[in-house]
Short mmCIF file of C-alpha atoms in Angstrom, two decimals:
data_model
loop_
_atom_site.label_atom_id
_atom_site.label_comp_id
_atom_site.label_asym_id
_atom_site.label_seq_id
_atom_site.Cartn_x
_atom_site.Cartn_y
_atom_site.Cartn_z
CA MET A 21 17.50 1.21 -25.12
CA LEU A 22 14.65 2.68 -23.06
CA ALA A 23 15.76 6.17 -24.01
CA LEU A 24 15.73 5.18 -27.70
CA ILE A 25 12.24 3.71 -27.40
CA SER A 26 11.10 6.85 -25.54
CA THR A 27 12.49 9.05 -28.30
CA ILE A 28 10.82 7.03 -31.04
CA LEU A 29 7.48 6.98 -29.21
CA ALA A 30 7.70 10.70 -28.49
CA GLN A 31 8.27 11.41 -32.18
CA LEU A 32 5.33 9.19 -33.05
CA ALA A 33 3.22 11.08 -30.54
CA GLY A 34 3.84 14.23 -32.55
CA ASP A 35 4.01 16.82 -29.81
CA GLY A 36 7.68 16.49 -28.84
CA GLU A 37 7.91 17.79 -25.31
CA ALA A 38 4.48 16.75 -24.02
CA GLY A 39 4.78 13.32 -25.63
CA MET A 40 8.23 12.81 -24.17
CA LYS A 41 7.00 13.87 -20.73
CA ALA A 42 4.04 11.48 -20.82
CA ILE A 43 6.14 8.59 -22.07
CA GLY A 44 8.82 9.26 -19.47
CA ALA A 45 6.20 9.32 -16.72
CA GLY A 46 4.64 6.10 -17.95
CA LEU A 47 7.99 4.35 -18.23
CA GLY A 48 8.98 5.61 -14.78
CA TYR A 49 5.79 4.27 -13.23
CA GLY A 50 6.20 0.93 -14.97
CA LEU A 51 9.83 0.56 -13.96
CA ALA A 52 9.05 1.64 -10.40
CA ALA A 53 6.44 -1.12 -10.15
CA ILE A 54 8.89 -3.87 -11.15
CA GLY A 55 11.12 -3.61 -8.08
CA PRO A 56 8.30 -3.87 -5.51
CA GLY A 57 6.83 -6.73 -7.54
CA VAL A 58 10.07 -8.69 -7.18
CA GLY A 59 10.33 -7.68 -3.52
CA ILE A 60 6.79 -8.81 -2.71
CA GLY A 61 7.50 -12.13 -4.43
CA ILE A 62 10.55 -12.65 -2.22
CA VAL A 63 8.65 -11.65 0.96
CA VAL A 64 5.69 -13.94 0.28
CA GLY A 65 7.88 -16.81 -0.90
CA ASN A 66 9.92 -16.73 2.29
CA ALA A 67 6.81 -16.35 4.45
CA ILE A 68 5.31 -19.46 2.82
CA THR A 69 8.55 -21.35 3.50
CA ALA A 70 8.46 -20.23 7.14
CA MET A 71 4.80 -21.25 7.52
CA ALA A 72 5.49 -24.65 5.95
CA ARG A 73 8.46 -25.29 8.22
CA GLN A 74 6.84 -24.05 11.42
CA PRO A 75 3.04 -23.99 11.18
CA GLU A 76 2.77 -22.95 14.83
CA SER A 77 4.49 -19.65 14.02
CA ALA A 78 2.28 -18.94 11.01
CA GLY A 79 0.68 -16.00 12.82
CA VAL A 80 4.01 -14.26 13.32
CA ALA A 81 5.04 -15.04 9.73
CA ARG A 82 1.77 -13.60 8.37
CA THR A 83 2.06 -10.44 10.47
CA THR A 84 5.63 -9.86 9.37
CA MET A 85 4.72 -10.71 5.77
CA PHE A 86 1.88 -8.18 5.72
CA LEU A 87 4.12 -5.41 7.05
CA GLY A 88 6.88 -6.41 4.63
CA ILE A 89 4.48 -6.25 1.69
CA ALA A 90 3.24 -2.83 2.79
CA PHE A 91 6.78 -1.46 3.17
CA THR A 92 7.78 -2.80 -0.23
CA GLU A 93 4.67 -1.29 -1.75
CA ALA A 94 5.72 2.16 -0.56
CA LEU A 95 8.28 2.14 -3.37
CA ALA A 96 5.55 1.62 -5.95
CA LEU A 97 3.60 4.47 -4.35
CA ILE A 98 6.60 6.74 -4.75
CA GLY A 99 6.76 5.71 -8.42
CA PHE A 100 3.07 6.58 -8.73
CA VAL A 101 3.70 9.98 -7.14
CA VAL A 102 6.54 10.70 -9.58
CA PHE A 103 4.23 9.68 -12.43
CA VAL A 104 1.51 12.04 -11.24
CA LEU A 105 3.92 14.93 -10.75
CA LEU A 106 5.72 14.41 -14.06
CA ALA A 107 2.73 13.82 -16.24
CA PHE A 108 -0.05 16.00 -14.91
CA ALA A 109 0.99 18.38 -12.15
CA MET B 13 1.79 -32.13 17.25
CA THR B 14 1.70 -28.54 16.07
CA LYS B 15 -1.39 -26.43 16.42
CA PRO B 16 -2.22 -24.49 13.25
CA VAL B 17 -3.30 -20.87 13.39
CA PRO B 18 -7.06 -20.43 12.81
CA GLN B 19 -7.62 -19.77 9.13
CA SER B 20 -10.91 -17.92 9.47
CA GLY B 21 -11.08 -14.18 8.86
CA GLU B 22 -11.88 -13.46 12.52
CA GLY B 23 -8.48 -14.31 14.01
CA ALA B 24 -6.42 -13.37 10.98
CA PRO B 25 -3.29 -11.49 12.13
CA GLU B 26 -2.96 -9.37 8.99
CA ARG B 27 -6.56 -8.22 9.39
CA ALA B 28 -5.87 -7.27 13.02
CA VAL B 29 -2.83 -5.28 11.88
CA ALA B 30 -4.85 -3.59 9.10
CA HIS B 31 -7.64 -2.67 11.55
CA ASP B 32 -5.03 -1.23 13.87
CA ILE B 33 -3.50 0.80 11.03
CA ILE B 34 -6.95 2.08 10.00
CA ARG B 35 -7.70 3.07 13.61
CA ARG B 36 -4.40 4.93 13.85
CA GLY B 37 -5.05 6.52 10.45
CA LEU B 38 -8.42 7.81 11.61
CA ILE B 39 -6.76 9.25 14.71
CA GLY B 40 -3.61 10.74 13.16
CA GLY B 41 -4.79 11.32 9.58
CA PRO B 42 -6.90 14.41 10.30
CA VAL B 43 -3.71 16.21 11.41
CA LEU B 44 -2.19 15.74 7.95
CA VAL B 45 -5.49 16.64 6.28
CA GLY B 46 -5.67 19.74 8.48
CA VAL B 47 -2.16 20.82 7.48
CA CYS B 48 -3.04 20.36 3.79
CA ALA B 49 -6.27 22.32 4.35
CA GLY B 50 -4.24 25.11 5.97
CA VAL B 51 -1.89 25.35 3.00
CA TRP B 52 -4.22 24.65 0.03
CA GLY B 53 -7.62 25.54 1.47
CA PHE B 54 -10.72 23.46 0.77
CA ASP B 55 -9.15 21.91 -2.34
CA GLY B 56 -6.31 20.65 -0.17
CA LEU B 57 -8.77 19.36 2.42
CA TRP B 58 -10.73 17.28 -0.09
CA SER B 59 -7.66 16.05 -1.98
CA SER B 60 -5.82 15.09 1.19
CA GLY B 61 -8.90 13.40 2.66
CA TYR B 62 -9.41 11.50 -0.58
CA ALA B 63 -5.78 10.28 -0.50
CA LEU B 64 -6.09 9.25 3.16
CA GLY B 65 -9.25 7.28 2.36
CA LEU B 66 -7.47 5.56 -0.53
CA ILE B 67 -4.52 4.57 1.67
CA LEU B 68 -6.74 3.15 4.42
CA ALA B 69 -8.84 1.27 1.85
CA ASN B 70 -5.61 -0.02 0.33
CA PHE B 71 -4.49 -1.50 3.67
CA TRP B 72 -7.90 -3.05 4.27
CA LEU B 73 -8.02 -4.57 0.77
CA ALA B 74 -4.48 -5.96 1.06
CA ALA B 75 -5.29 -7.65 4.37
CA SER B 76 -8.62 -9.00 3.09
CA LEU B 77 -6.98 -10.49 0.00
CA ILE B 78 -4.33 -12.24 2.12
CA THR B 79 -6.95 -13.54 4.58
CA TRP B 80 -9.07 -14.86 1.72
CA SER B 81 -6.22 -16.46 -0.24
CA VAL B 82 -4.34 -18.02 2.70
CA ARG B 83 -7.45 -20.09 3.48
CA ILE B 84 -7.27 -21.74 0.06
CA SER B 85 -3.60 -22.69 -0.44
CA PRO B 86 -0.05 -21.31 -0.38
CA THR B 87 -0.12 -21.08 -4.17
CA MET B 88 -3.29 -19.03 -3.97
CA LEU B 89 -1.61 -16.83 -1.35
CA MET B 90 1.22 -16.11 -3.79
CA ALA B 91 -1.23 -15.45 -6.62
CA GLY B 92 -3.53 -13.40 -4.40
CA VAL B 93 -0.78 -11.16 -3.09
CA MET B 94 0.79 -10.61 -6.51
CA GLY B 95 -2.56 -10.12 -8.26
CA GLY B 96 -3.74 -7.95 -5.41
CA TYR B 97 -0.68 -5.75 -5.77
CA PHE B 98 -1.47 -5.03 -9.42
CA ILE B 99 -5.19 -4.64 -8.72
CA ARG B 100 -4.52 -2.15 -5.91
CA LEU B 101 -2.08 -0.18 -8.05
CA GLY B 102 -4.72 -0.14 -10.78
CA ILE B 103 -7.40 1.06 -8.34
CA LEU B 104 -5.07 3.81 -7.12
CA THR B 105 -4.33 4.95 -10.66
CA GLY B 106 -8.01 4.73 -11.60
CA ALA B 107 -9.03 6.70 -8.52
CA TYR B 108 -6.57 9.42 -9.50
CA PHE B 109 -7.80 9.61 -13.11
CA LEU B 110 -11.38 9.67 -11.85
CA VAL B 111 -10.91 12.96 -10.01
CA ARG B 112 -7.96 14.68 -11.65
CA ASN B 113 -10.10 16.97 -13.82
CA THR B 114 -12.55 17.91 -11.10
CA GLY B 115 -12.51 21.43 -9.71
CA TRP B 116 -11.59 20.50 -6.14
CA PHE B 117 -8.61 18.30 -6.90
CA GLU B 118 -5.04 19.43 -6.09
CA ALA B 119 -2.23 17.06 -7.06
CA LEU B 120 0.35 18.13 -4.49
CA PRO B 121 -1.63 17.57 -1.24
CA PHE B 122 -2.93 14.33 -2.78
CA VAL B 123 0.52 12.85 -3.41
CA ILE B 124 2.02 14.21 -0.18
CA THR B 125 -0.76 12.61 1.87
CA LEU B 126 -0.53 9.39 -0.14
CA VAL B 127 3.16 8.80 0.59
CA LEU B 128 3.35 10.32 4.07
CA ALA B 129 0.25 8.57 5.41
CA HIS B 130 1.39 5.20 4.05
CA ILE B 131 4.91 5.41 5.49
CA VAL B 132 4.05 7.06 8.81
CA LEU B 133 1.21 4.62 9.54
CA LEU B 134 3.43 1.66 8.70
CA VAL B 135 6.29 2.84 10.89
CA TRP B 136 3.84 3.61 13.70
CA GLU B 137 2.29 0.15 13.47
CA THR B 138 5.63 -1.62 13.10
CA ARG B 139 6.82 -0.17 16.41
CA TYR B 140 3.89 -1.81 18.20
CA VAL B 141 4.11 -5.09 16.30
CA SER B 142 7.85 -5.32 16.97
CA MET B 143 7.27 -4.70 20.65
CA SER B 144 4.59 -7.38 20.92
CA LEU B 145 6.80 -9.85 19.03
CA ALA B 146 9.77 -9.12 21.28
CA TYR B 147 7.75 -9.04 24.52
CA PRO B 148 4.65 -11.23 23.96
CA GLY B 149 3.60 -10.76 27.60
CA LEU B 150 3.06 -7.07 27.01
CA LYS B 151 0.64 -7.37 24.11
CA PRO B 152 -2.89 -6.10 24.74
CA GLN B 153 -5.60 -8.55 25.82
CA GLY B 154 -7.54 -9.98 22.88
CA ALA B 155 -4.95 -8.97 20.29
CA ALA B 156 -4.45 -11.47 17.49
CA GLN B 157 -0.66 -10.97 17.55
#
């Protein structure tokens, strides 16, 4: 489905190869951002549950949550890097 | 009765972690920037330094958004983290588009520094956080966590 949409959009863009490359990069970046988004939601959701259950350990939960968010975000950064390399490098 | 963690920005654990990461980034980052400068020259130096600055600013912004939103409510924390994620990705993309046509910009050292600095700094910091969580008696005096 995504490949079909990419093909149609590339044809609409006119310049076949360049259009395809740009659309592929854009789709890749977008898709790469979905996974970390879901992951961050899970991390924060569970951290909130932990803080609600044990307020005295909120500090530990927040520290772990922050590191978890940052690790999950690395995946989005890799998606961004692929986007940069595919589209413009 | 349980004693809640102070909600002010001063004692915020994520801010302490972010400050620690920034400190380590300022210590270890120049090595990576130096390597990029050695391979790509001055263009590599500027591009790598720019990426390092973006990564450190990204950590600081993430921590600040959490500290700000956790003071309001758990719902705001969820919204702040999720909104902050998209805002920070947008800032990163915008920062790239801002400089990509300038004469000094090199894509390769930029992206290498971006990914390496992020992952290495996180792993470096996680080692210390894990140790202080496992052995609380060993954590430095005055540390938030």
